Coordinates of C-alpha atoms and ligand atoms in Angstrom, one line a residue:
M1 CA -17.2 -29.1 15.4
E2 CA -14.3 -31.2 14.3
F3 CA -10.7 -29.9 14.6
L4 CA -8.7 -30.6 11.4
R5 CA -5.3 -29.6 10.0
L6 CA -5.1 -29.8 6.2
R7 CA -2.0 -29.4 4.1
G8 CA -1.9 -27.9 0.7
A9 CA 0.3 -25.5 -1.3
G10 CA 0.5 -21.9 -0.1
V11 CA 0.2 -19.7 -3.3
S12 CA -0.4 -16.3 -1.6
P13 CA 1.3 -15.7 1.7
G14 CA -0.2 -14.3 4.9
I15 CA -2.5 -15.6 7.6
A16 CA -6.2 -15.0 8.3
M17 CA -9.0 -16.4 10.5
A18 CA -12.7 -16.2 9.8
E19 CA -15.9 -18.2 9.1
A20 CA -15.9 -20.4 6.0
F21 CA -18.1 -19.8 3.0
L22 CA -18.4 -22.6 0.4
T23 CA -19.0 -21.4 -3.1
E24 CA -21.2 -23.6 -5.3
R25 CA -19.6 -26.2 -7.5
V26 CA -19.9 -25.9 -11.2
V27 CA -22.2 -28.6 -12.6
F28 CA -22.9 -29.2 -16.3
S29 CA -25.9 -31.4 -17.2
S30 CA -25.0 -35.0 -16.7
R31 CA -27.3 -36.8 -19.2
P32 CA -27.5 -35.9 -22.9
T33 CA -30.9 -34.6 -24.0
P34 CA -31.8 -35.8 -27.5
I35 CA -33.7 -33.4 -29.8
P36 CA -35.6 -34.0 -33.1
A37 CA -33.7 -32.9 -36.2
S38 CA -36.2 -30.1 -36.8
R39 CA -35.2 -28.5 -33.5
A40 CA -31.5 -28.2 -34.3
G41 CA -31.7 -24.8 -35.9
A42 CA -33.6 -23.4 -32.9
E43 CA -30.9 -24.9 -30.5
V44 CA -28.1 -23.4 -32.5
K45 CA -29.9 -20.0 -32.3
R46 CA -30.3 -20.4 -28.6
F47 CA -26.6 -21.2 -28.3
R48 CA -25.7 -18.1 -30.3
E49 CA -27.9 -15.9 -28.2
A50 CA -26.3 -17.3 -25.1
S51 CA -22.9 -16.4 -26.7
D52 CA -24.0 -12.8 -27.2
R53 CA -25.3 -12.5 -23.7
T54 CA -22.1 -14.0 -22.3
R55 CA -20.0 -11.5 -24.4
E56 CA -22.0 -8.6 -23.0
E57 CA -21.6 -10.0 -19.5
L58 CA -17.8 -10.4 -19.9
I59 CA -17.4 -6.9 -21.2
Q60 CA -19.3 -5.6 -18.3
V61 CA -17.3 -7.6 -15.7
R62 CA -14.1 -6.5 -17.5
D63 CA -15.1 -2.8 -17.3
T64 CA -16.1 -3.1 -13.6
I65 CA -12.9 -4.9 -12.7
R66 CA -10.9 -2.3 -14.6
A67 CA -12.6 0.5 -12.6
K68 CA -12.5 -1.2 -9.2
V69 CA -9.4 -3.4 -9.1
G70 CA -7.3 -2.0 -11.9
E71 CA -6.3 -2.4 -15.5
E72 CA -3.9 -5.3 -14.9
H73 CA -6.7 -7.6 -13.9
A74 CA -9.2 -6.6 -16.6
F75 CA -6.8 -8.5 -18.9
I76 CA -8.2 -11.9 -17.6
F77 CA -11.5 -11.0 -19.1
D78 CA -10.0 -10.1 -22.5
A79 CA -8.6 -13.6 -22.5
H80 CA -12.1 -14.9 -21.6
L81 CA -13.5 -13.0 -24.6
L82 CA -11.0 -14.7 -26.8
I83 CA -12.0 -18.1 -25.5
L84 CA -15.7 -17.3 -26.0
D85 CA -15.0 -16.3 -29.6
D86 CA -12.7 -19.2 -30.3
P87 CA -14.0 -20.7 -33.6
A88 CA -13.2 -24.3 -32.4
L89 CA -15.5 -23.9 -29.4
K90 CA -18.3 -22.4 -31.5
T91 CA -18.2 -24.9 -34.3
G92 CA -17.7 -27.8 -31.8
V93 CA -20.9 -27.0 -30.0
E94 CA -22.9 -26.2 -33.2
R95 CA -21.7 -29.4 -34.8
R96 CA -22.7 -31.5 -31.8
I97 CA -26.2 -30.0 -31.9
Q98 CA -26.6 -30.6 -35.6
E99 CA -24.9 -33.9 -36.0
G100 CA -25.4 -35.4 -32.5
R101 CA -29.0 -34.1 -32.3
V102 CA -28.7 -33.1 -28.7
S103 CA -29.7 -29.9 -26.9
A104 CA -27.4 -26.9 -26.6
E105 CA -26.8 -27.8 -22.9
S106 CA -25.8 -31.3 -23.8
A107 CA -23.6 -30.2 -26.7
L108 CA -21.8 -27.7 -24.4
T109 CA -21.4 -30.3 -21.7
E110 CA -19.7 -32.7 -24.2
V111 CA -17.5 -30.0 -25.6
H112 CA -16.5 -28.9 -22.1
A113 CA -15.7 -32.5 -21.1
H114 CA -13.5 -32.8 -24.3
Y115 CA -11.5 -29.7 -23.4
A116 CA -11.3 -30.7 -19.7
G117 CA -9.9 -34.0 -20.8
I118 CA -7.2 -32.4 -23.0
F119 CA -6.2 -30.0 -20.2
D120 CA -6.1 -32.8 -17.5
A121 CA -3.8 -34.9 -19.7
L122 CA -1.2 -32.1 -20.0
T123 CA 1.8 -32.3 -17.8
D124 CA 2.6 -28.6 -17.9
E125 CA 1.1 -27.1 -14.8
T126 CA 0.6 -23.6 -16.3
M127 CA -1.4 -25.1 -19.2
R128 CA -3.5 -27.2 -16.9
Q129 CA -4.4 -24.1 -15.0
R130 CA -6.0 -22.6 -18.1
K131 CA -8.7 -25.2 -17.7
A132 CA -10.3 -22.9 -15.1
D133 CA -10.5 -20.2 -17.6
V134 CA -12.2 -22.4 -20.2
T135 CA -14.6 -23.8 -17.6
D136 CA -15.4 -20.3 -16.4
V137 CA -16.4 -19.1 -19.9
M138 CA -18.4 -22.3 -20.6
T139 CA -20.2 -22.2 -17.3
K140 CA -21.3 -18.7 -18.1
L141 CA -22.5 -19.8 -21.6
Y142 CA -24.4 -22.7 -20.0
R143 CA -26.2 -20.5 -17.6
N144 CA -27.0 -18.1 -20.4
L145 CA -28.9 -20.8 -22.3
A146 CA -31.7 -20.3 -19.7
P147 CA -30.9 -16.9 -18.4
G148 CA -34.0 -16.4 -16.2
E149 CA -33.3 -19.6 -14.2
A150 CA -30.0 -18.8 -12.6
E151 CA -30.3 -18.4 -8.9
A152 CA -29.0 -15.3 -7.4
E153 CA -25.6 -15.7 -5.9
P154 CA -25.6 -15.5 -2.2
A155 CA -23.7 -12.4 -1.0
L156 CA -21.0 -12.6 1.6
D157 CA -22.0 -10.9 4.8
G158 CA -19.0 -9.9 6.8
P159 CA -15.4 -11.1 6.7
T160 CA -15.2 -14.6 5.2
I161 CA -12.9 -17.3 4.1
L162 CA -13.9 -18.5 0.6
V163 CA -13.7 -22.2 0.1
A164 CA -14.1 -23.6 -3.4
H165 CA -13.4 -26.7 -5.4
D166 CA -11.8 -24.7 -8.2
L167 CA -12.3 -20.9 -8.0
L168 CA -13.0 -19.6 -11.4
P169 CA -11.2 -16.4 -12.4
S170 CA -14.3 -14.3 -12.8
E171 CA -15.6 -15.4 -9.5
A172 CA -12.3 -14.7 -7.8
A173 CA -12.2 -11.2 -9.3
R174 CA -15.8 -10.5 -8.4
R175 CA -15.6 -11.8 -4.8
F176 CA -12.2 -10.3 -4.1
S177 CA -13.3 -6.9 -5.2
Q178 CA -16.1 -6.9 -2.7
G179 CA -13.5 -6.5 -0.1
N180 CA -14.6 -9.0 2.6
V181 CA -12.7 -12.1 1.5
L182 CA -9.9 -12.5 4.0
A183 CA -8.5 -15.7 2.6
V184 CA -9.1 -18.6 0.2
A185 CA -8.9 -22.4 0.4
M186 CA -9.3 -24.6 -2.6
D187 CA -9.4 -28.3 -3.5
M188 CA -7.7 -27.7 -6.8
G189 CA -5.5 -25.0 -8.2
G190 CA -1.8 -24.2 -8.6
P191 CA 0.5 -21.1 -8.3
T192 CA -0.1 -19.9 -11.8
S193 CA -3.9 -20.0 -11.8
H194 CA -5.5 -16.6 -12.3
A195 CA -7.2 -16.9 -9.0
A196 CA -3.8 -17.4 -7.3
I197 CA -2.2 -14.5 -9.2
L198 CA -5.1 -12.2 -8.3
A199 CA -5.0 -13.4 -4.6
R200 CA -1.2 -12.6 -4.5
S201 CA -1.6 -9.2 -5.9
M202 CA -4.5 -8.3 -3.6
N203 CA -2.7 -9.8 -0.6
I204 CA -5.3 -12.4 0.1
P205 CA -3.7 -15.5 1.8
T206 CA -4.5 -18.6 -0.3
V207 CA -3.9 -22.3 0.0
V208 CA -4.7 -24.5 -3.0
G209 CA -4.4 -28.3 -3.7
L210 CA -6.3 -29.3 -0.5
H211 CA -8.0 -32.1 -2.5
D212 CA -11.3 -32.4 -0.6
I213 CA -11.7 -29.4 1.8
T214 CA -15.1 -28.7 0.2
Q215 CA -16.2 -32.1 1.4
R216 CA -14.7 -31.8 4.9
I217 CA -16.0 -28.5 6.1
R218 CA -19.4 -26.8 6.4
N219 CA -20.5 -23.2 6.0
G220 CA -19.8 -21.4 9.3
D221 CA -16.8 -23.5 10.4
I222 CA -14.0 -21.4 11.7
L223 CA -10.9 -21.6 9.5
I224 CA -7.3 -20.4 9.8
V225 CA -5.6 -20.1 6.4
D226 CA -1.9 -20.0 6.5
G227 CA -0.9 -19.1 2.9
T228 CA 2.8 -18.8 3.9
D229 CA 3.1 -22.4 5.1
G230 CA 0.3 -23.9 3.0
E231 CA -1.9 -25.0 5.9
V232 CA -5.6 -24.7 6.7
I233 CA -6.9 -25.3 10.2
V234 CA -10.5 -26.1 10.7
N235 CA -12.2 -25.2 14.0
P236 CA -9.0 -24.5 15.9
P237 CA -9.0 -24.9 19.7
P238 CA -8.1 -21.7 21.7
A239 CA -4.4 -22.7 22.0
V240 CA -4.0 -23.1 18.3
R241 CA -5.8 -19.8 17.6
K242 CA -3.4 -18.0 19.9
E243 CA -0.4 -19.6 18.2
F244 CA -1.7 -18.5 14.8
L245 CA -2.6 -15.0 15.9
G246 CA 0.9 -14.6 17.1
K247 CA 2.2 -15.8 13.7
K248 CA -0.2 -13.5 11.9
D249 CA 1.2 -10.5 13.9
K250 CA 4.7 -11.4 12.9
Y251 CA 3.7 -11.8 9.3
D252 CA 1.9 -8.5 9.2
A253 CA 4.9 -6.8 10.7
Y254 CA 7.1 -8.4 8.0
R255 CA 4.8 -7.3 5.3
R256 CA 4.8 -3.7 6.5
E257 CA 8.6 -3.8 6.6
L258 CA 8.8 -5.1 3.0
H259 CA 6.7 -2.2 1.8
E260 CA 8.7 0.3 3.8
V261 CA 12.0 -1.1 2.5
A262 CA 10.5 -1.1 -1.0
K263 CA 10.4 2.7 -0.9
W264 CA 14.0 3.2 0.1
K265 CA 16.7 4.2 -2.4
S266 CA 18.8 1.4 -3.8
V267 CA 22.2 2.5 -2.8
T268 CA 25.0 0.8 -0.9
R269 CA 26.5 2.3 2.3
D270 CA 29.3 3.8 0.3
G271 CA 26.9 5.4 -2.2
V272 CA 27.0 2.9 -5.1
R273 CA 23.7 2.8 -6.9
F274 CA 22.3 -0.6 -7.7
F275 CA 19.1 -1.6 -9.5
P276 CA 16.7 -4.3 -8.3
M277 CA 14.4 -5.4 -11.1
A278 CA 11.6 -8.0 -11.4
N279 CA 11.4 -11.4 -13.1
I280 CA 7.9 -11.8 -14.2
E281 CA 5.8 -14.3 -16.2
L282 CA 2.5 -12.6 -16.5
P283 CA 1.6 -8.9 -17.2
E284 CA -0.7 -9.1 -14.2
E285 CA 2.3 -9.3 -11.9
I286 CA 3.6 -5.9 -12.7
H287 CA 1.6 -4.0 -10.2
H288 CA 2.8 -6.4 -7.5
A289 CA 6.4 -6.1 -8.7
L290 CA 6.3 -2.3 -8.6
S291 CA 4.9 -2.3 -5.1
Y292 CA 8.0 -4.3 -4.0
G293 CA 10.3 -1.6 -5.4
A294 CA 11.2 -3.1 -8.8
E295 CA 13.0 -0.6 -10.9
G296 CA 12.1 -2.2 -14.2
V297 CA 11.5 -5.7 -15.4
G298 CA 14.8 -7.4 -15.8
L299 CA 13.3 -10.6 -17.3
F300 CA 9.9 -11.0 -18.9
R301 CA 9.5 -14.7 -19.6
S302 CA 7.5 -14.2 -22.8
E303 CA 6.9 -17.9 -23.4
F304 CA 4.0 -17.6 -20.9
I305 CA 2.1 -15.8 -23.6
Y306 CA 2.1 -19.0 -25.6
L307 CA 1.6 -21.4 -22.7
Q308 CA -1.5 -19.6 -21.5
R309 CA -3.4 -19.9 -24.8
N310 CA -5.2 -22.6 -26.7
A311 CA -4.2 -21.0 -30.1
L312 CA -1.0 -19.4 -31.2
P313 CA -1.0 -15.7 -30.1
T314 CA -1.4 -13.1 -32.8
E315 CA 0.9 -10.2 -33.3
E316 CA -1.7 -8.0 -31.8
E317 CA -1.9 -10.2 -28.7
H318 CA 1.9 -10.0 -28.3
F319 CA 1.8 -6.3 -28.8
A320 CA -0.9 -5.7 -26.3
V321 CA 1.2 -7.5 -23.6
Y322 CA 4.5 -5.8 -24.4
S323 CA 3.2 -2.3 -24.8
R324 CA 1.2 -2.6 -21.6
L325 CA 4.4 -3.7 -19.8
A326 CA 6.4 -0.9 -21.4
K327 CA 3.8 1.7 -20.4
E328 CA 3.4 0.5 -16.8
V329 CA 7.1 0.3 -16.2
Y330 CA 8.1 3.5 -18.0
P331 CA 10.6 5.2 -17.7
N332 CA 12.3 2.1 -16.3
P333 CA 13.3 -0.6 -18.8
V334 CA 11.5 -3.9 -19.7
F335 CA 13.8 -6.7 -20.8
I336 CA 11.7 -8.9 -23.0
R337 CA 13.3 -12.3 -23.4
T338 CA 12.2 -14.0 -26.6
I339 CA 10.5 -17.3 -26.0
D340 CA 12.3 -20.0 -24.2
I341 CA 10.1 -22.8 -25.4
G342 CA 10.8 -26.4 -26.3
G343 CA 12.5 -28.8 -24.1
D344 CA 10.4 -29.3 -21.0
K345 CA 8.1 -26.3 -21.7
S346 CA 6.0 -28.0 -24.4
L347 CA 3.6 -26.2 -26.7
P348 CA 0.7 -28.6 -27.4
I349 CA -0.5 -26.4 -30.3
L350 CA 2.7 -27.0 -32.2
Q351 CA 3.0 -30.7 -31.3
I352 CA 6.6 -30.6 -30.5
Q353 CA 8.2 -34.0 -30.4
K354 CA 9.3 -35.2 -27.0
E355 CA 13.1 -35.0 -26.8
P356 CA 15.3 -37.5 -24.9
N357 CA 17.2 -34.8 -23.3
P358 CA 15.1 -31.6 -23.3
A359 CA 17.6 -29.4 -21.4
L360 CA 20.1 -29.9 -24.2
G361 CA 17.5 -30.0 -26.9
L362 CA 15.7 -27.7 -29.3
R363 CA 14.8 -25.0 -26.8
A364 CA 14.9 -21.2 -26.7
V365 CA 16.7 -19.4 -29.5
R366 CA 17.4 -22.8 -31.2
F367 CA 13.6 -23.3 -31.4
S368 CA 12.9 -19.7 -32.5
L369 CA 15.4 -19.8 -35.3
K370 CA 13.9 -23.0 -36.5
H371 CA 10.3 -21.7 -36.4
R372 CA 10.9 -18.4 -38.1
E373 CA 7.3 -17.5 -38.9
L374 CA 6.4 -17.7 -35.2
F375 CA 9.5 -15.8 -34.3
R376 CA 8.8 -13.0 -36.7
I377 CA 5.4 -12.4 -35.1
Q378 CA 7.0 -12.0 -31.7
L379 CA 9.8 -9.8 -33.0
R380 CA 7.5 -7.5 -34.9
A381 CA 5.4 -7.0 -31.8
I382 CA 8.4 -6.3 -29.6
L383 CA 9.7 -3.8 -32.1
R384 CA 6.3 -2.0 -32.3
A385 CA 6.1 -1.9 -28.5
S386 CA 9.6 -0.4 -28.4
A387 CA 8.2 2.9 -29.7
Q388 CA 7.8 3.6 -26.0
R389 CA 11.6 3.7 -25.9
N390 CA 12.1 1.6 -22.7
V391 CA 12.0 -1.9 -24.3
R392 CA 15.0 -4.2 -24.7
V393 CA 15.2 -7.6 -26.3
T394 CA 17.1 -10.5 -24.8
I395 CA 17.9 -13.7 -26.6
P396 CA 18.0 -16.8 -24.4
M397 CA 20.4 -19.8 -24.6
I398 CA 23.0 -18.4 -27.0
T399 CA 25.7 -21.0 -27.6
E400 CA 27.7 -19.6 -30.5
I401 CA 28.2 -16.3 -32.3
E402 CA 26.4 -17.5 -35.4
E403 CA 23.1 -17.5 -33.6
I404 CA 23.5 -13.8 -32.9
G405 CA 24.4 -13.2 -36.5
E406 CA 21.2 -15.1 -37.7
F407 CA 19.1 -13.2 -35.2
K408 CA 20.5 -9.8 -36.4
L409 CA 19.7 -10.6 -40.0
L410 CA 16.1 -11.5 -39.2
F411 CA 15.7 -8.5 -36.9
A412 CA 17.1 -6.1 -39.6
E413 CA 14.6 -7.5 -42.1
I414 CA 11.7 -6.9 -39.7
K415 CA 12.9 -3.4 -38.9
A416 CA 13.1 -2.7 -42.7
E417 CA 9.5 -4.0 -43.1
L418 CA 8.2 -1.7 -40.3
A419 CA 10.1 1.3 -41.6
E420 CA 8.7 0.7 -45.0
A421 CA 5.2 0.5 -43.6
K422 CA 5.9 3.6 -41.5
I423 CA 5.2 1.7 -38.3
P424 CA 7.0 3.4 -35.4
F425 CA 9.7 1.5 -33.4
D426 CA 12.9 2.3 -31.5
P427 CA 15.7 2.1 -34.1
A428 CA 18.2 2.0 -31.2
L429 CA 16.4 -0.8 -29.3
P430 CA 19.1 -2.4 -27.1
L431 CA 19.9 -6.0 -27.9
G432 CA 21.2 -8.4 -25.3
I433 CA 21.9 -12.1 -24.9
M434 CA 21.5 -14.4 -22.0
I435 CA 24.7 -16.0 -20.7
E436 CA 23.4 -19.4 -19.6
V437 CA 25.4 -21.8 -21.6
P438 CA 29.0 -22.2 -20.3
A439 CA 30.4 -22.0 -23.8
A440 CA 28.9 -18.5 -24.2
A441 CA 30.3 -17.5 -20.8
A442 CA 33.8 -18.5 -21.9
L443 CA 33.4 -16.4 -25.0
T444 CA 32.2 -13.3 -23.3
D445 CA 35.0 -11.1 -24.6
L446 CA 33.9 -11.8 -28.2
L447 CA 30.2 -12.1 -27.8
V448 CA 29.9 -8.9 -25.9
R449 CA 31.1 -6.9 -28.9
E450 CA 28.1 -8.1 -30.8
V451 CA 25.4 -6.8 -28.4
D452 CA 24.4 -4.0 -26.1
Y453 CA 24.2 -5.9 -22.8
L454 CA 24.5 -9.3 -21.2
S455 CA 22.0 -10.9 -18.8
I456 CA 23.4 -13.8 -16.8
G457 CA 20.9 -16.7 -16.3
T458 CA 22.5 -18.5 -13.4
N459 CA 19.6 -21.0 -13.1
D460 CA 20.7 -22.6 -16.4
L461 CA 24.4 -21.5 -16.3
I462 CA 24.9 -23.4 -13.0
Q463 CA 23.1 -26.5 -14.1
Y464 CA 25.1 -26.8 -17.3
Y465 CA 28.4 -25.8 -15.7
L466 CA 28.2 -28.1 -12.7
A467 CA 26.3 -30.8 -14.7
V468 CA 23.4 -30.7 -12.1
D469 CA 19.8 -30.8 -13.3
R470 CA 18.2 -27.7 -11.7
S471 CA 14.9 -29.6 -11.1
N472 CA 16.2 -32.9 -9.8
E473 CA 15.9 -33.1 -6.0
D474 CA 18.3 -36.0 -5.9
V475 CA 21.2 -33.9 -7.0
A476 CA 20.1 -30.6 -5.5
Y477 CA 22.9 -30.9 -2.9
L478 CA 25.4 -30.3 -5.7
Y479 CA 23.6 -27.2 -7.1
K480 CA 25.9 -24.6 -5.5
P481 CA 25.9 -20.9 -6.7
L482 CA 28.9 -20.3 -4.4
H483 CA 31.0 -23.1 -5.9
P484 CA 34.4 -21.5 -6.5
S485 CA 34.2 -22.5 -10.2
V486 CA 30.9 -20.7 -10.6
L487 CA 32.3 -17.6 -8.9
R488 CA 35.4 -17.6 -11.2
L489 CA 33.1 -17.9 -14.2
L490 CA 30.9 -15.1 -13.0
R491 CA 33.9 -12.9 -12.3
F492 CA 35.1 -13.4 -15.9
V493 CA 31.7 -12.6 -17.4
I494 CA 31.1 -9.5 -15.2
E495 CA 34.6 -8.1 -15.5
T496 CA 34.9 -8.7 -19.2
A497 CA 31.5 -7.1 -20.0
S498 CA 32.3 -4.1 -17.7
K499 CA 35.7 -3.6 -19.2
A500 CA 34.1 -3.5 -22.7
G501 CA 31.8 -0.8 -21.4
K502 CA 28.7 -3.0 -21.7
E503 CA 26.0 -3.4 -19.1
V504 CA 25.6 -6.7 -17.4
S505 CA 22.7 -8.0 -15.2
I506 CA 21.7 -11.2 -13.5
C507 CA 18.2 -12.7 -13.7
G508 CA 18.8 -16.2 -12.1
E509 CA 17.5 -17.1 -8.7
M510 CA 20.9 -16.5 -7.2
A511 CA 20.2 -12.8 -7.2
A512 CA 17.5 -13.3 -4.6
D513 CA 19.8 -14.7 -2.0
P514 CA 21.3 -12.0 0.2
L515 CA 24.8 -13.5 0.5
S516 CA 25.0 -14.3 -3.2
A517 CA 23.8 -10.8 -4.1
M518 CA 26.6 -9.3 -2.0
V519 CA 29.1 -11.5 -3.9
L520 CA 27.7 -10.3 -7.2
L521 CA 27.9 -6.7 -6.0
G522 CA 31.5 -7.4 -5.1
L523 CA 32.2 -8.7 -8.5
G524 CA 30.9 -5.4 -10.0
L525 CA 27.3 -6.3 -10.8
R526 CA 24.7 -3.5 -10.4
R527 CA 21.5 -4.9 -11.9
F528 CA 19.8 -7.7 -10.1
S529 CA 16.6 -9.2 -11.4
M530 CA 14.6 -11.6 -9.3
N531 CA 11.2 -12.8 -8.2
P532 CA 9.7 -9.5 -6.9
I533 CA 8.9 -10.7 -3.4
F534 CA 12.6 -10.9 -2.7
I535 CA 13.4 -7.4 -3.8
P536 CA 13.1 -5.8 -0.4
R537 CA 15.3 -8.3 1.3
I538 CA 18.0 -7.9 -1.3
K539 CA 17.7 -4.1 -1.1
K540 CA 18.1 -4.3 2.7
A541 CA 21.1 -6.6 2.4
L542 CA 23.0 -4.5 -0.2
R543 CA 22.2 -1.2 1.5
A544 CA 23.9 -2.5 4.7
V545 CA 27.3 -3.1 3.0
E546 CA 30.0 -1.1 1.4
A547 CA 30.6 -2.1 -2.2
K548 CA 34.4 -1.5 -1.7
T549 CA 34.6 -3.8 1.3
V550 CA 32.5 -6.5 -0.3
S551 CA 34.8 -6.4 -3.4
R552 CA 37.8 -7.0 -1.2
V553 CA 36.2 -9.9 0.7
V554 CA 35.0 -11.5 -2.5
R555 CA 38.5 -11.3 -4.0
Q556 CA 39.8 -13.2 -1.0
A557 CA 37.0 -15.8 -1.3
M558 CA 38.1 -16.6 -4.9
D559 CA 41.1 -18.5 -3.6
L560 CA 39.1 -20.9 -1.4
K561 CA 38.6 -24.4 -2.7
S562 CA 35.0 -25.3 -1.9
A563 CA 31.6 -23.8 -1.8
Q564 CA 31.4 -24.6 1.9
E565 CA 34.6 -22.7 2.6
V566 CA 33.4 -19.8 0.5
E567 CA 30.1 -19.7 2.3
E568 CA 31.6 -19.8 5.8
F569 CA 34.1 -17.1 4.9
L570 CA 31.5 -14.8 3.5
I571 CA 29.1 -15.3 6.4
E572 CA 31.8 -14.4 8.8
K573 CA 33.1 -11.4 6.9
L574 CA 29.8 -10.0 5.6
L575 CA 26.7 -11.3 7.4
V576 CA 27.9 -11.6 10.9
R577 CA 29.3 -8.0 10.8
H578 CA 26.1 -6.6 9.3
P579 CA 23.1 -7.6 11.4
E580 CA 21.2 -4.7 9.8
A581 CA 21.4 -6.5 6.5
F582 CA 18.4 -8.7 7.5
L583 CA 14.8 -8.0 7.6
Q584 CA 13.8 -7.4 11.2
S585 CA 10.9 -9.8 11.3
G586 CA 13.3 -12.7 10.5
L587 CA 11.0 -14.2 7.9
S588 CA 12.8 -15.0 4.6
S589 CA 9.9 -14.8 2.1
Ligands
PEP601 C1 18.1 -18.6 -16.0 O1 18.3 -19.7 -16.6 O2 18.8 -18.2 -15.0 C2 16.9 -17.8 -16.3 C3 16.6 -16.7 -15.7 O3 16.0 -18.4 -17.2 P1 14.9 -19.5 -16.8 O4 14.9 -19.6 -15.3 O5 13.6 -18.9 -17.4 O6 15.4 -20.7 -17.5
MG602 MG1 17.3 -20.1 -18.4

């Protein structure tokens, strides 16, 4: 038994060791099977019957998953039903049968290859991940063309590590809900695939992007999957097993601590209440976010509704997502950010032109105000979901006051339409803007009068303020949230908004760093929104300090001249004095 160490990407943290179980690979028919013209009608009928059977199956899986795993995962199968009933898929296959004179299997294989080609050519990782969903539905359809012939799927006996080329979402949901999958290793995949999301929310360590693990191992090999570091070890010798079991114990202790801390009250040592909230991209993440102690969703990146689909989402689809979020988070708030699309987040359905400088291009509110019909659909759905009374709407990338004015006009028109049609909504729905363009930050005193709250997006604000591309590794050394200029700008925004009696929150990654979060607390911030996994560590850090002391220290730090000086000063004054601010296990994420 060969000993191997394989590197991939860890998409769900944790460590597990067990025997490998290889799932079968999806295979469509390889050669086209011609048919006589007289058979085309019968093949189309066979295809339609397969569609009906697939629909019944999907509904059944959805209902089982809803009962066994929870409502939030049943959503995947609603998406699969939409793919199944996509008119382009149906007419594509039927046309191939009739015009290409091939069997339903061959037509389906060709149409699948066509879709797979489109997805493979996309550069956006999230969109590429949707290929697994399309393949999943089409595989089911394929099997249902000859329903009696499908072999029964071998059941897992005992704890197992699932190894797959590309784990289809339905298979992931079904296997995971059986309860004996300890970890997953895959050739393909990425962090936003449904299988990865499901694995994260069910605490199943997962490593993806291993390229050829399915070729390199056999059923029964012993595997260690380290989803924290993105490594898979095949047939580990005793010393390596021991090392990993030690690491597993440490990780398990860390996890227990996270969930313990998640239950604590969010209050500083001197009794100042603060609110940790979650940044999420998919409604499926909500359960996970709440388990980490999120007191609301501070940023719902609604563009993911578009990026996940092959067709433009309807008002009902938007509404289903928003109202579900609002219900699950109630009575805490959900800040729905209107789409931040354009720039580097392309939307193939709209065929947006590639821009020479996407970060400075037609993105976010600029895009929305230009594509009003699309924007109306989203805003109607947000307003309808607001009937729940805990929804807020945040506009991204505001650069000038006119954009707020234009937004308000449009919003008022939609409110009037809804009122006229007697469709309920929250007439007092709070409206906020993101402060992520330096020009808007400098105008805080004027802009804040126009809205109910501000949400500081430091990811973009820092990139524009310091002229450092947030995704360019070569200049990452200049990307400094503790740069004195950034601190001064943040102080201005937070103090100005607070003086005006308006709420201000932060939803950039900066909020997830303990030292930066302390600084923000010192500047007067009380709402911190971040990737949910970081909530416990921020809670622990802020509970360890006194807001009053931190304010004083931060005021002194403002006069220092470099990020390095600020950091050293803060570490000495805040972190060194508060060892209890750290998670005991010492792991950072
Ligand atoms: C930000 O810019 O800080 C932000 C939260 O928005 P995004 O990361 O989605 O651009
Ligand atoms: Mg942003």
